[in-house]
């Protein structure tokens, strides 16, 4: 049987296993054991902004099933630090320790795990300090915008052996692992092209009133900048509140969106890209941002596959999702659906495997 031509019966047979695995994404997580009082895990939050607060809410849902408890909060902005502390007291009835810097919270010997949700460019730096201090960590994506910081963090994790999870959390869904097995089964044939389309119509990451929402005395601008020179980056409340709009604090679309999509594509294809090229610019939202509002990237994979990622913030038509094109059919990765349309085999129009 050639890879280019497959009968409907053969497609059905080969796809059965992959479809079963893709369905794992709907299974509920069940803890292996109930934690005892002596196993209580002490948590600390580093960076209590919008994302940090969302992660705190998720972790709190595990407080009983996994016996975890927040005992410390860390943020250089007074307002966010106090807000997080109030939330913890409402949950636990106890006052958490309040820390201003990553160094302060890492000095607390009884804190086991840190949730790191600071600005994009700070993640790897804070992770390096955390694991060197003996802490396990959940660190938000992207790991960094700057490769040198990533190398330092990787070295620190390898040398310390600490447990680290990064916030590309789509890997927690079984359907992506199922998609990998589905592709390995040969049901889609040879995969040569993947398209990721993420259109939106919104002034993404713009926070109106950011200029008046914080004063330099309320935070620590030098600590925020870390290795950047304050002479090059004087106090700017928009850089602080809207860091996703400005390089070198973030790359915007690649850091915030593409990182998720390409991660699960790498998982499904079971390989990493070897070449990349990208273009983009600020074509619509002339609000002072320097990171693109329109962006496109092409990635080439060793097996012979092109991945095209494109995102725009000026038109939301055609929805969002990942489409994988093979010689025998097509897979809508996020939906967990595979069908024979477009392939060269005799699979019949509209056949689908649904997770």
Tab-separated table of C-alpha atoms in Angstrom:
chain	number	residue	atom	x	y	z
A	1	UNK	CA	0.000	0.000	0.000
A	2	UNK	CA	1.499	3.360	-0.968
A	3	UNK	CA	1.534	6.306	1.408
A	4	UNK	CA	-0.196	8.420	-1.240
A	5	UNK	CA	-3.223	6.173	-1.700
A	6	UNK	CA	-5.296	4.530	1.026
A	7	UNK	CA	-8.757	2.967	0.886
A	8	UNK	CA	-11.596	4.032	3.176
A	9	UNK	CA	-11.402	0.695	5.021
A	10	UNK	CA	-7.657	1.072	5.565
A	11	UNK	CA	-8.099	4.643	6.786
A	12	UNK	CA	-10.771	3.491	9.243
A	13	UNK	CA	-8.566	0.685	10.538
A	14	UNK	CA	-5.440	2.797	10.958
A	15	UNK	CA	-7.339	5.683	12.527
A	16	UNK	CA	-9.083	3.628	15.218
A	17	UNK	CA	-6.156	3.574	17.635
A	18	UNK	CA	-5.370	7.233	17.170
A	19	UNK	CA	-8.990	8.226	17.705
A	20	UNK	CA	-9.120	6.296	20.959
A	21	UNK	CA	-6.033	8.062	22.250
A	22	UNK	CA	-7.303	11.453	21.096
A	23	UNK	CA	-10.362	10.891	23.272
A	24	UNK	CA	-8.153	10.887	26.371
A	25	UNK	CA	-8.436	14.647	26.404
A	26	UNK	CA	-11.915	14.348	27.903
A	27	UNK	CA	-10.841	12.231	30.878
A	28	UNK	CA	-10.846	13.884	34.285
A	29	UNK	CA	-7.636	13.975	36.289
A	30	UNK	CA	-7.713	11.767	39.365
A	31	UNK	CA	-4.920	12.116	41.953
A	32	UNK	CA	-2.951	8.948	42.630
A	33	UNK	CA	-3.288	9.339	46.369
A	34	UNK	CA	-4.728	11.617	49.016
A	35	UNK	CA	-2.050	13.746	50.639
A	36	UNK	CA	-1.654	13.641	54.397
A	37	UNK	CA	-1.158	16.592	56.734
A	38	UNK	CA	2.580	16.038	56.849
A	39	UNK	CA	2.746	16.214	53.043
A	40	UNK	CA	1.336	19.734	52.809
A	41	UNK	CA	2.961	21.704	50.002
A	42	UNK	CA	3.699	25.344	50.757
A	43	UNK	CA	3.189	27.653	47.767
A	44	UNK	CA	4.424	31.128	46.976
A	45	UNK	CA	3.312	33.395	44.144
A	46	UNK	CA	5.900	35.569	42.376
A	47	UNK	CA	4.191	38.210	40.281
A	48	UNK	CA	0.606	38.778	41.392
A	49	UNK	CA	-0.790	40.506	38.323
A	50	UNK	CA	-3.745	39.337	36.246
A	51	UNK	CA	-2.088	36.095	35.185
A	52	UNK	CA	-0.643	35.470	38.630
A	53	UNK	CA	-4.068	35.871	40.221
A	54	UNK	CA	-5.594	33.447	37.724
A	55	UNK	CA	-2.932	30.868	38.565
A	56	UNK	CA	-3.549	31.408	42.276
A	57	UNK	CA	-7.231	30.634	41.730
A	58	UNK	CA	-6.373	27.413	39.896
A	59	UNK	CA	-3.900	26.318	42.555
A	60	UNK	CA	-6.403	27.042	45.306
A	61	UNK	CA	-8.801	24.555	43.704
A	62	UNK	CA	-6.204	21.877	44.486
A	63	UNK	CA	-5.903	22.900	48.125
A	64	UNK	CA	-7.896	19.932	49.432
A	65	UNK	CA	-7.237	17.236	46.840
A	66	UNK	CA	-3.478	17.873	46.810
A	67	UNK	CA	-3.013	19.511	50.223
A	68	UNK	CA	-1.415	22.710	48.953
A	69	UNK	CA	-1.546	26.086	50.645
A	70	UNK	CA	-0.304	29.556	49.818
A	71	UNK	CA	1.949	30.854	52.564
A	72	UNK	CA	3.817	33.696	50.831
A	73	UNK	CA	3.206	36.353	48.186
A	74	UNK	CA	5.785	38.338	46.236
A	75	UNK	CA	5.386	41.389	44.037
A	76	UNK	CA	7.386	44.581	43.704
A	77	UNK	CA	4.185	46.631	43.317
A	78	UNK	CA	2.635	47.353	46.724
A	79	UNK	CA	-0.940	47.245	45.433
A	80	UNK	CA	-0.620	43.806	43.853
A	81	UNK	CA	1.259	42.386	46.807
A	82	UNK	CA	-1.437	43.471	49.264
A	83	UNK	CA	-4.244	42.279	47.011
A	84	UNK	CA	-2.667	38.818	46.782
A	85	UNK	CA	-2.092	38.707	50.539
A	86	UNK	CA	-5.742	39.551	51.197
A	87	UNK	CA	-6.833	36.762	48.864
A	88	UNK	CA	-4.642	34.220	50.649
A	89	UNK	CA	-5.972	35.264	54.063
A	90	UNK	CA	-9.542	34.850	52.831
A	91	UNK	CA	-8.689	31.308	51.718
A	92	UNK	CA	-6.597	30.139	54.649
A	93	UNK	CA	-7.509	32.415	57.537
A	94	UNK	CA	-3.799	33.148	57.974
A	95	UNK	CA	-1.629	36.090	57.000
A	96	UNK	CA	0.896	35.122	54.311
A	97	UNK	CA	4.456	36.398	54.349
A	98	UNK	CA	4.847	39.439	52.092
A	99	UNK	CA	7.978	39.702	49.944
A	100	UNK	CA	9.104	42.399	47.561
A	101	UNK	CA	11.661	40.504	45.487
A	102	UNK	CA	12.376	36.985	44.269
A	103	UNK	CA	15.386	36.906	46.581
A	104	UNK	CA	13.243	37.562	49.659
A	105	UNK	CA	10.748	34.794	48.963
A	106	UNK	CA	13.543	32.356	48.117
A	107	UNK	CA	14.972	32.923	51.605
A	108	UNK	CA	11.839	31.365	53.140
A	109	UNK	CA	12.962	27.796	53.784
A	110	UNK	CA	9.458	26.419	54.301
A	111	UNK	CA	8.168	27.512	50.876
A	112	UNK	CA	8.329	24.437	48.641
A	113	UNK	CA	7.057	25.641	45.274
A	114	UNK	CA	7.013	29.007	43.533
A	115	UNK	CA	4.507	30.002	40.866
A	116	UNK	CA	6.326	32.515	38.662
A	117	UNK	CA	4.039	34.855	36.712
A	118	UNK	CA	6.130	37.971	36.254
A	119	UNK	CA	6.790	39.861	32.999
A	120	UNK	CA	7.794	37.801	29.954
A	121	UNK	CA	11.444	38.829	29.945
A	122	UNK	CA	11.841	38.066	33.679
A	123	UNK	CA	10.659	34.432	33.722
A	124	UNK	CA	13.975	32.674	33.070
A	125	UNK	CA	15.866	34.955	35.448
A	126	UNK	CA	13.396	34.322	38.278
A	127	UNK	CA	13.357	30.586	37.555
A	128	UNK	CA	17.151	30.422	37.776
A	129	UNK	CA	17.113	32.080	41.199
A	130	UNK	CA	14.263	29.865	42.404
A	131	UNK	CA	15.816	26.505	41.526
A	132	UNK	CA	19.236	27.601	42.798
A	133	UNK	CA	17.477	28.299	46.110
A	134	UNK	CA	16.066	24.766	46.183
A	135	UNK	CA	12.527	25.585	45.071
A	136	UNK	CA	10.421	23.630	42.600
A	137	UNK	CA	8.552	25.901	40.218
A	138	UNK	CA	5.721	26.483	37.814
A	139	UNK	CA	6.910	29.200	35.435
A	140	UNK	CA	4.689	30.967	32.965
A	141	UNK	CA	5.457	30.933	29.285
A	142	UNK	CA	7.393	32.179	27.465
A	143	UNK	CA	10.450	30.987	29.330
A	144	UNK	CA	12.172	34.126	28.075
A	145	UNK	CA	12.472	36.527	25.161
A	146	UNK	CA	16.263	36.345	25.319
A	147	UNK	CA	18.258	33.222	24.582
A	148	UNK	CA	21.073	33.823	27.076
A	149	UNK	CA	18.571	33.872	29.930
A	150	UNK	CA	17.053	30.606	28.705
A	151	UNK	CA	20.454	28.912	28.645
A	152	UNK	CA	21.146	30.011	32.216
A	153	UNK	CA	17.775	28.714	33.412
A	154	UNK	CA	18.203	25.400	31.598
A	155	UNK	CA	21.633	24.926	33.146
A	156	UNK	CA	20.306	25.724	36.620
A	157	UNK	CA	17.426	23.250	36.349
A	158	UNK	CA	19.703	20.480	35.076
A	159	UNK	CA	22.291	21.063	37.788
A	160	UNK	CA	19.809	21.280	40.666
A	161	UNK	CA	17.382	18.581	39.559
A	162	UNK	CA	14.420	20.667	40.692
A	163	UNK	CA	10.930	19.941	39.332
A	164	UNK	CA	9.861	22.603	36.833
A	165	UNK	CA	6.751	22.935	34.696
A	166	UNK	CA	6.343	25.659	32.094
A	167	UNK	CA	3.008	27.261	31.307
A	168	UNK	CA	2.477	25.768	27.856
A	169	UNK	CA	-0.384	23.953	29.543
A	170	UNK	CA	-2.062	22.645	26.402
A	171	UNK	CA	0.177	19.609	26.866
A	172	UNK	CA	-2.140	18.722	29.732
A	173	UNK	CA	-4.788	17.705	27.189
A	174	UNK	CA	-4.581	14.106	26.018
A	175	UNK	CA	-5.885	14.969	22.554
A	176	UNK	CA	-2.520	16.398	21.534
A	177	UNK	CA	-0.712	13.214	22.522
A	178	UNK	CA	-3.474	11.337	20.726
A	179	UNK	CA	-2.843	13.429	17.622
A	180	UNK	CA	0.815	12.443	17.710
A	181	UNK	CA	-0.095	8.744	17.810
A	182	UNK	CA	-2.682	9.296	15.068
A	183	UNK	CA	-0.047	10.852	12.800
A	184	UNK	CA	2.471	8.122	13.646
A	185	UNK	CA	-0.100	5.503	12.636
A	186	UNK	CA	0.115	6.762	9.065
A	187	UNK	CA	-3.596	7.528	8.816
A	188	UNK	CA	-2.925	11.043	7.516
A	189	UNK	CA	-0.132	9.876	5.222
A	190	UNK	CA	2.828	12.204	4.769
A	191	UNK	CA	2.316	15.530	6.581
A	192	UNK	CA	3.856	18.360	4.574
A	193	UNK	CA	1.988	21.464	5.727
A	194	UNK	CA	0.441	22.860	8.905
A	195	UNK	CA	-1.445	26.127	9.164
A	196	UNK	CA	-2.185	28.081	12.326
A	197	UNK	CA	-4.610	30.981	12.027
A	198	UNK	CA	-5.378	33.216	15.011
A	199	UNK	CA	-7.351	36.257	13.858
A	200	UNK	CA	-8.752	38.760	16.339
A	201	UNK	CA	-10.161	42.247	16.149
A	202	UNK	CA	-9.054	44.013	19.289
A	203	UNK	CA	-6.470	46.409	20.640
A	204	UNK	CA	-4.853	43.522	22.469
A	205	UNK	CA	-2.866	44.226	25.670
A	206	UNK	CA	-3.626	47.958	25.646
A	207	UNK	CA	-4.552	49.145	29.150
A	208	UNK	CA	-6.175	52.572	29.044
A	209	UNK	CA	-5.242	54.646	32.050
A	210	UNK	CA	-2.001	52.719	32.577
A	211	UNK	CA	-0.053	55.970	32.702
A	212	UNK	CA	-1.970	57.117	35.787
A	213	UNK	CA	-2.429	53.762	37.522
A	214	UNK	CA	1.001	53.481	39.107
A	215	UNK	CA	3.695	55.782	40.468
A	216	UNK	CA	7.420	54.958	40.603
A	217	UNK	CA	7.348	55.107	44.424
A	218	UNK	CA	4.723	52.328	44.459
A	219	UNK	CA	7.093	49.789	42.938
A	220	UNK	CA	10.774	49.105	42.197
A	221	UNK	CA	11.632	50.103	38.636
A	222	UNK	CA	15.253	49.004	38.967
A	223	UNK	CA	14.190	45.541	40.106
A	224	UNK	CA	11.734	45.362	37.210
A	225	UNK	CA	14.426	46.166	34.634
A	226	UNK	CA	16.994	43.792	36.112
A	227	UNK	CA	19.852	43.669	33.563
A	228	UNK	CA	18.573	46.615	31.489
A	229	UNK	CA	20.139	49.987	32.232
A	230	UNK	CA	17.708	52.589	33.688
A	231	UNK	CA	19.564	55.185	31.618
A	232	UNK	CA	18.299	53.414	28.508
A	233	UNK	CA	14.863	52.747	29.974
A	234	UNK	CA	13.767	55.548	32.309
A	235	UNK	CA	10.552	55.132	34.274
A	236	UNK	CA	7.619	54.439	31.972
A	237	UNK	CA	4.321	53.239	33.461
A	238	UNK	CA	3.247	51.852	30.097
A	239	UNK	CA	6.343	49.655	29.895
A	240	UNK	CA	5.492	48.418	33.383
A	241	UNK	CA	1.753	47.802	32.935
A	242	UNK	CA	1.699	47.003	29.208
A	243	UNK	CA	5.018	45.202	28.823
A	244	UNK	CA	3.545	42.843	26.193
A	245	UNK	CA	3.353	45.769	23.775
A	246	UNK	CA	7.013	46.692	23.981
A	247	UNK	CA	10.279	45.040	23.022
A	248	UNK	CA	12.600	44.053	24.789
A	249	UNK	CA	10.140	43.262	27.594
A	250	UNK	CA	8.097	40.942	25.371
A	251	UNK	CA	7.660	40.061	21.707
A	252	UNK	CA	3.872	40.214	22.024
A	253	UNK	CA	2.208	37.797	19.611
A	254	UNK	CA	5.047	35.207	19.482
A	255	UNK	CA	5.488	35.218	23.268
A	256	UNK	CA	1.828	35.203	24.192
A	257	UNK	CA	0.098	33.203	21.445
A	258	UNK	CA	2.480	31.483	19.068
A	259	UNK	CA	4.330	29.825	21.958
A	260	UNK	CA	1.218	27.772	22.789
A	261	UNK	CA	0.409	26.792	19.218
A	262	UNK	CA	3.906	25.833	18.109
A	263	UNK	CA	4.425	23.815	21.285
A	264	UNK	CA	1.531	21.467	20.518
A	265	UNK	CA	2.525	21.292	16.847
A	266	UNK	CA	6.007	20.197	17.938
A	267	UNK	CA	4.320	17.597	20.132
A	268	UNK	CA	2.020	16.329	17.378
A	269	UNK	CA	4.778	16.187	14.748
A	270	UNK	CA	7.219	14.771	17.317
A	271	UNK	CA	10.056	17.014	16.143
A	272	UNK	CA	11.407	20.549	16.401
A	273	UNK	CA	11.801	23.092	13.583
A	274	UNK	CA	15.238	23.739	12.111
A	275	UNK	CA	14.629	26.965	10.167
A	276	UNK	CA	12.424	29.984	10.793
A	277	UNK	CA	11.577	33.287	9.186
A	278	UNK	CA	9.079	35.931	10.252
A	279	UNK	CA	7.609	39.278	9.301
A	280	UNK	CA	5.280	41.684	11.020
A	281	UNK	CA	4.604	45.255	11.959
A	282	UNK	CA	2.335	47.772	13.626
A	283	UNK	CA	-0.106	48.324	10.779
A	284	UNK	CA	-3.313	49.199	12.635
A	285	UNK	CA	-3.105	50.053	16.333
A	286	UNK	CA	-0.993	53.223	16.371
A	287	UNK	CA	-1.074	53.461	20.161
A	288	UNK	CA	2.651	53.638	20.844
A	289	UNK	CA	3.282	49.895	20.825
A	290	UNK	CA	6.452	48.567	19.228
A	291	UNK	CA	5.468	44.889	18.985
A	292	UNK	CA	3.522	43.869	15.847
A	293	UNK	CA	-0.254	43.806	15.613
A	294	UNK	CA	0.085	41.717	12.436
A	295	UNK	CA	2.529	38.818	12.350
A	296	UNK	CA	3.450	35.825	10.219
A	297	UNK	CA	6.079	33.116	10.680
A	298	UNK	CA	7.208	30.149	8.569
A	299	UNK	CA	8.920	27.169	10.209
A	300	UNK	CA	10.586	24.278	8.377
A	301	UNK	CA	10.829	20.856	10.038
A	302	UNK	CA	13.484	18.165	9.370
A	303	UNK	CA	10.957	15.589	8.124
A	304	UNK	CA	9.939	17.891	5.290
A	305	UNK	CA	7.068	19.986	6.591
A	306	UNK	CA	6.267	23.698	6.578
A	307	UNK	CA	4.317	25.276	9.440
A	308	UNK	CA	2.742	28.644	8.747
A	309	UNK	CA	1.643	30.712	11.739
A	310	UNK	CA	-0.225	33.949	11.184
A	311	UNK	CA	-2.079	36.282	13.515
A	312	UNK	CA	-3.737	39.622	12.976
A	313	UNK	CA	-5.469	41.987	15.381
A	314	UNK	CA	-7.498	43.780	12.710
A	315	UNK	CA	-9.999	41.159	11.500
A	316	UNK	CA	-11.438	38.124	13.289
A	317	UNK	CA	-12.829	36.196	10.293
A	318	UNK	CA	-12.150	32.434	9.917
A	319	UNK	CA	-11.728	31.585	13.569
A	320	UNK	CA	-8.704	30.194	15.349
A	321	UNK	CA	-7.117	26.796	15.136
A	322	UNK	CA	-4.439	24.411	13.867
A	323	UNK	CA	-4.950	22.458	10.645
A	324	UNK	CA	-2.576	19.626	9.695
A	325	UNK	CA	-2.535	18.569	6.041
A	326	UNK	CA	-1.472	15.044	5.070
A	327	UNK	CA	-1.523	13.139	1.796
A	328	UNK	CA	-4.447	10.996	3.021
A	329	UNK	CA	-6.511	13.604	4.819
A	330	UNK	CA	-6.721	16.577	7.132
A	331	UNK	CA	-6.686	17.024	10.908
A	332	UNK	CA	-8.158	19.911	12.886
A	333	UNK	CA	-5.862	19.588	15.858
A	334	UNK	CA	-7.640	21.734	18.448
A	335	UNK	CA	-10.999	20.131	17.655
A	336	UNK	CA	-9.560	16.598	17.719
A	337	UNK	CA	-11.041	15.804	14.289
A	338	UNK	CA	-9.482	13.984	11.316
A	339	UNK	CA	-11.172	13.449	7.948
A	340	UNK	CA	-10.284	12.386	4.429
A	341	UNK	CA	-10.990	15.663	2.641
A	342	UNK	CA	-8.164	16.889	0.432
A	343	UNK	CA	-6.134	13.685	0.539
A	344	UNK	CA	-5.298	11.506	-2.439
A	345	UNK	CA	-6.741	8.287	-1.025
A	346	UNK	CA	-10.234	6.843	-1.471
A	347	UNK	CA	-11.415	7.772	2.017
A	348	UNK	CA	-14.710	9.366	1.085
A	349	UNK	CA	-15.772	12.932	1.757
A	350	UNK	CA	-16.645	13.886	5.299
A	351	UNK	CA	-15.292	10.863	7.161
A	352	UNK	CA	-14.297	12.017	10.629
A	353	UNK	CA	-12.674	10.739	13.786
A	354	UNK	CA	-13.895	12.857	16.671
A	355	UNK	CA	-12.341	12.944	20.146
